[in-house]
Short mmCIF file of C-alpha atoms in Angstrom, two decimals:
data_model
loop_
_atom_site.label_atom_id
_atom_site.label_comp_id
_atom_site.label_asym_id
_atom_site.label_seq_id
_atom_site.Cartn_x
_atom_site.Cartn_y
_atom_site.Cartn_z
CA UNK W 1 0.00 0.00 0.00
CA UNK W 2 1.41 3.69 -0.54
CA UNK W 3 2.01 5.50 2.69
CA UNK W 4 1.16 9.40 2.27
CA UNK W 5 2.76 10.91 5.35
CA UNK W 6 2.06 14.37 6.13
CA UNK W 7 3.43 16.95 8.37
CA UNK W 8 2.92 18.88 10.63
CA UNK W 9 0.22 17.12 12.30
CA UNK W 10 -0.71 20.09 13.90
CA UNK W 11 0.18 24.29 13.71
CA UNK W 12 -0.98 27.22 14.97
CA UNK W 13 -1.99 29.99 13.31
CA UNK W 14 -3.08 33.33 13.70
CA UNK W 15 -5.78 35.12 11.31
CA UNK W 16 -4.49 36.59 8.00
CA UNK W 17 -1.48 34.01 8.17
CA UNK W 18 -0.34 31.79 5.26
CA UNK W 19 -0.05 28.07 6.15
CA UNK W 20 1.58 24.98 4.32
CA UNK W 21 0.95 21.62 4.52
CA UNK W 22 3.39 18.80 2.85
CA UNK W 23 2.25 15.48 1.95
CA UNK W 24 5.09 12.82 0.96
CA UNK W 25 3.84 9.53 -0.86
CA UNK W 26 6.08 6.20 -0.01
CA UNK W 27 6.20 6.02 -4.39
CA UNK W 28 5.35 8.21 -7.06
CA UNK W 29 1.44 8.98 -7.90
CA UNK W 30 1.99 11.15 -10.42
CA UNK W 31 -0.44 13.95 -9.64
CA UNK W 32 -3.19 12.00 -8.23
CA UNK W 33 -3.99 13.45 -5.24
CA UNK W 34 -6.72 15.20 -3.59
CA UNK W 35 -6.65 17.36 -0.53
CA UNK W 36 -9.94 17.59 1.93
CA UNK W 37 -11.17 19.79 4.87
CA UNK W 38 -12.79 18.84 7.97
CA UNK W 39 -14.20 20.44 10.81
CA UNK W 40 -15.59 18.23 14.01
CA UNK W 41 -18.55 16.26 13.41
CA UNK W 42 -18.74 17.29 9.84
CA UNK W 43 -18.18 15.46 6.72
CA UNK W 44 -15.00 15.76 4.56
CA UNK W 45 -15.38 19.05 1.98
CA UNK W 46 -12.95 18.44 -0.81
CA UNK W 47 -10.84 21.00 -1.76
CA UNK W 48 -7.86 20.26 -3.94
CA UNK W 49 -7.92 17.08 -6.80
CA UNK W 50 -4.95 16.04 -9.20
CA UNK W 51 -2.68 17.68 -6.96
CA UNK W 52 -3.57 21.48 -8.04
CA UNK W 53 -7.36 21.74 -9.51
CA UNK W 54 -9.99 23.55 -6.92
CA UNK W 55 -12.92 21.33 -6.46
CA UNK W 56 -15.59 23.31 -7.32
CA UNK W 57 -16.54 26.25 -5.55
CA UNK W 58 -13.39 26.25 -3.33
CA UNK W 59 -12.22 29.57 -3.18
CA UNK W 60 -8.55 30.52 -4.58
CA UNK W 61 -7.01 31.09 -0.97
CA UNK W 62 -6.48 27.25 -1.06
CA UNK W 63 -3.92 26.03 -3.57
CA UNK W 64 -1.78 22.74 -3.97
CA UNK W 65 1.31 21.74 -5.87
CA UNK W 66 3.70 18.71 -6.49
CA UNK W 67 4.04 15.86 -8.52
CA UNK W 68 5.49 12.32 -8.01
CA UNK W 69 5.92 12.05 -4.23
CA UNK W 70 6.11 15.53 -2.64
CA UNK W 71 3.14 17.33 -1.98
CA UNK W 72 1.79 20.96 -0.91
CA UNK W 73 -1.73 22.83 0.14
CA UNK W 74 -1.67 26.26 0.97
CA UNK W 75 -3.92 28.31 2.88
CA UNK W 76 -3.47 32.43 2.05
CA UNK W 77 -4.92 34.71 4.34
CA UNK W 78 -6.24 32.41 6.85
CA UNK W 79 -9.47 33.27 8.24
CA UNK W 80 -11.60 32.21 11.45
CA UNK W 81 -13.72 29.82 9.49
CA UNK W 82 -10.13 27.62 7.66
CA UNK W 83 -9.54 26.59 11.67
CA UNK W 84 -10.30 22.56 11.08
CA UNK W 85 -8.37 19.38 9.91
CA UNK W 86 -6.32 19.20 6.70
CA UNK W 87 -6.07 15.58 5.35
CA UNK W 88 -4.22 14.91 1.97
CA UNK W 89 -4.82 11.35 -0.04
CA UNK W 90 -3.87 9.70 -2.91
CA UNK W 91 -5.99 7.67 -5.46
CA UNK W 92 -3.22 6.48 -7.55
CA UNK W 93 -3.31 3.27 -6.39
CA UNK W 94 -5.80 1.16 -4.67
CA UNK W 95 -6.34 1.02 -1.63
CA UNK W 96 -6.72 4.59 -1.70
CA UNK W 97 -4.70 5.39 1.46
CA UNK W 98 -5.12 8.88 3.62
CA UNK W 99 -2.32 11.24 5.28
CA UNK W 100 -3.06 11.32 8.91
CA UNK W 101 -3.85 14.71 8.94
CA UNK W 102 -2.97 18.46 9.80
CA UNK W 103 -5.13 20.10 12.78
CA UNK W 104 -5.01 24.03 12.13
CA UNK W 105 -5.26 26.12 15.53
CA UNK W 106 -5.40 29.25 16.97
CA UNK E 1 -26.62 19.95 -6.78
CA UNK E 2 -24.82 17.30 -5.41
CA UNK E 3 -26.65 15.24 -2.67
CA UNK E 4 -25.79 12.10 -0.96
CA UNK E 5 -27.53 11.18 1.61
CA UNK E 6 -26.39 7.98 4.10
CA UNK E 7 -28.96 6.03 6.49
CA UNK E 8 -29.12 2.61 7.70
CA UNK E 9 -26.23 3.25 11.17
CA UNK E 10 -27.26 2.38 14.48
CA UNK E 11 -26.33 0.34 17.00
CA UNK E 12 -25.41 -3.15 16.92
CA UNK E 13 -24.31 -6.10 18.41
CA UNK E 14 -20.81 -7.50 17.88
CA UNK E 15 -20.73 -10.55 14.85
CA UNK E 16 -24.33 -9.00 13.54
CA UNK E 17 -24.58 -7.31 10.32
CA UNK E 18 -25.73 -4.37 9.33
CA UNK E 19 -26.37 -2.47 5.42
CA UNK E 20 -26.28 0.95 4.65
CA UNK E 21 -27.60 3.17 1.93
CA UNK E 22 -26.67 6.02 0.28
CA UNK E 23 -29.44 7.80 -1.66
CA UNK E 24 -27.85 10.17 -4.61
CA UNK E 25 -29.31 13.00 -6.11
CA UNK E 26 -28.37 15.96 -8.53
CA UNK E 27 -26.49 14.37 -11.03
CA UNK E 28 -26.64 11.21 -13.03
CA UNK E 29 -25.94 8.37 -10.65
CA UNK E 30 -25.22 5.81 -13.20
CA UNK E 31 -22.22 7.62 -14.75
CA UNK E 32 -19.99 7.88 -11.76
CA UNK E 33 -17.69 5.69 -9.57
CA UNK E 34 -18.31 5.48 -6.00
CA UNK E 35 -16.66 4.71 -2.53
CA UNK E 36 -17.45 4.49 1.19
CA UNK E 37 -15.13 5.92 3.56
CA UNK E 38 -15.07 5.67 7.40
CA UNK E 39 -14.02 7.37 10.50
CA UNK E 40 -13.76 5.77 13.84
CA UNK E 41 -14.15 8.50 16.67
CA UNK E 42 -11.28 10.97 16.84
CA UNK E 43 -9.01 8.91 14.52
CA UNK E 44 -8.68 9.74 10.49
CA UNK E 45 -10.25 8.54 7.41
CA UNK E 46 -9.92 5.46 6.36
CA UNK E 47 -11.14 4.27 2.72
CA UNK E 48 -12.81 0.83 2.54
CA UNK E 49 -14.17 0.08 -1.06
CA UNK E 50 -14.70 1.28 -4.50
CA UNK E 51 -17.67 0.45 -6.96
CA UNK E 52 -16.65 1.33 -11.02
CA UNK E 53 -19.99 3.44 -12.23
CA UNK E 54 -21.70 0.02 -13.50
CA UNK E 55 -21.09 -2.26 -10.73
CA UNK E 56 -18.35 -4.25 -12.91
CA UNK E 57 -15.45 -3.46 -10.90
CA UNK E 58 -15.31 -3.61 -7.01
CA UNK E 59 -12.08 -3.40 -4.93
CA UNK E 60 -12.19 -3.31 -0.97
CA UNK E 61 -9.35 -3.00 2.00
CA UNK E 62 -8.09 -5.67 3.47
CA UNK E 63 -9.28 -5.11 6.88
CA UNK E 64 -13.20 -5.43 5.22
CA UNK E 65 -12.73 -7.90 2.14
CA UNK E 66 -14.93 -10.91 3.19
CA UNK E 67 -17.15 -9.23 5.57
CA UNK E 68 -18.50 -6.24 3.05
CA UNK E 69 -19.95 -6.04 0.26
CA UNK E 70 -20.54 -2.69 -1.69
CA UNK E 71 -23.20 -2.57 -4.48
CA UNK E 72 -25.30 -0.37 -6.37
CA UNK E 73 -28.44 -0.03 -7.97
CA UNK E 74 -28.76 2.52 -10.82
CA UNK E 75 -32.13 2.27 -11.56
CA UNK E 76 -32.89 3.55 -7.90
CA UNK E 77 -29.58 6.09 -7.46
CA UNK E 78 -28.64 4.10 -4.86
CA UNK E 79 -25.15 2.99 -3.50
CA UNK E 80 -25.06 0.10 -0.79
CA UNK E 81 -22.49 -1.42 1.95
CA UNK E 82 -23.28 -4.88 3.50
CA UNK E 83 -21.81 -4.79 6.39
CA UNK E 84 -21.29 -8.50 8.04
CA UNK E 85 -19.52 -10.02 11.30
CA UNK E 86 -19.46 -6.10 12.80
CA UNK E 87 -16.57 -5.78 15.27
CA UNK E 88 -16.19 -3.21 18.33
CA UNK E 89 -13.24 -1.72 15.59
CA UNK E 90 -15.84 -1.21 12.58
CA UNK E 91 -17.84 1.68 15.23
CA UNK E 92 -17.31 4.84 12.83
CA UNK E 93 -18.98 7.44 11.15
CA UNK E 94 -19.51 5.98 7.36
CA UNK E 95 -19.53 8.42 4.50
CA UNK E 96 -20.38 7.35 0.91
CA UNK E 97 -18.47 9.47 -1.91
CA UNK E 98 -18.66 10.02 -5.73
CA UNK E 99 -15.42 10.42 -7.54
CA UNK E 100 -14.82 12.11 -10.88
CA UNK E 101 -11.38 11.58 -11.99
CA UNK E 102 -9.84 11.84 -7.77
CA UNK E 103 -13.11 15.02 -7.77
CA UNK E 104 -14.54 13.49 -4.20
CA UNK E 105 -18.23 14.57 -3.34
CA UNK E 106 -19.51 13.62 -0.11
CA UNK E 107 -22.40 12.80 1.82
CA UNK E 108 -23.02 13.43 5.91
CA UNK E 109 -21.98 10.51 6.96
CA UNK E 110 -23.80 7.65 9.31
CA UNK E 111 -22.77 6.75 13.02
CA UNK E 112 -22.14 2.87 13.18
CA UNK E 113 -21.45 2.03 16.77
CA UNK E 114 -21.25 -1.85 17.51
CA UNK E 115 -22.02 -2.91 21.15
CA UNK E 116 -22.63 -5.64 23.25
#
């Protein structure tokens, strides 16, 4: 199975920061990953697919980059309501396999 | 727009079983691979099985191959997870999911807790 290891597993942030997530994959998946959002008690919202395309309606604050193992999201000009958990996965492969997330705090 | 919709959690005793639906809505059912994902309480999410847009191809985790069973049923937009032999680790929040090419839409989710 690929391993999709991501770091940190948890920052802190203030409002009107920029934040980065990384997301390294155990072998190359091309570009075929997505990147979701979760807050507690609430489904995944997807925000990021084939590494860099906004799901739709995602605003343009959130952005991701890479290709083969080494993986970004970034979050511009945080804001109260981007405080939740970051998880990044890749489909390249079955079994789809999930990073283990980023919590992003105050 | 959208809309998936999961029912059929509860409670329920270990080595019981247990199916759950996933009603879609908003787009054309038939076209569109689909997955169920879970969540066991404060850990992350885990992805369990896959279902190719005409029920051809299925492909599951290891922890669930042999106890589920995903299918689907066009004709009534509906996605399905037999869920058999239920262990005290299988308690999680189930979400269903359409994929477009690694697009993931999701649906609320339904609490599965299994208790003696």
């Amino acid at each position: 199975d690929i391993q999709m290891t991501q770091s940190p597993s948890s920052l802190s942030a203030s409002v009107g920061d920029r934040v980065t997530i990384t997301c390294r994959a155990s072998q190359d998946i091309n570009d075929n990953v997505a990147w979701f959002q979760q807050k507690p008690g609430k489904a995944p919202k997807s925000l990021i697919y084939g590494a860099s395309s906004l799901h739709d309606g995602v605003p343009s604050k959130f952005s991701g980059s890479g290709f083969g193992t080494d993986f970004t999201l970034t979050i511009t000009s945080l804001q109260p309501e981007d405080f939740a958990t970051y998880y990044c996965q890749q489909y390249n492969r079955r079994p789809l396999t999930f990073g283990g997330g980023t919590t992003v705090d105050i | 727009q959208v809309q998936l919709v999961e029912s059929g959690g509860g409670v329920v005793q270990p080595g019981r079983s247990l199916r759950l639906s996933c009603a879609a809505s908003g787009f054309t059912f038939s076209g569109y691979a689909m997955h169920w994902v879970r969540q066991a309480p404060g850990k992350g999410l885990e992805w369990l099985t896959f279902i190719s847009y005409d029920g051809s191809d299925k492909y599951y985790t290891d922890s669930v191959t042999g106890r589920f069973t995903v299918s689907r049923d066009n004709s009534k937009n509906t996605l399905y997870l037999q869920m058999n032999s239920l262990g005290p680790d299988d308690t999680a929040v189930y979400f269903c999911a359409r994929e477009f090419y690694g697009d993931f839409s999701w649906g609320q989710g339904t609490l599965v807790t299994v208790s003696s």
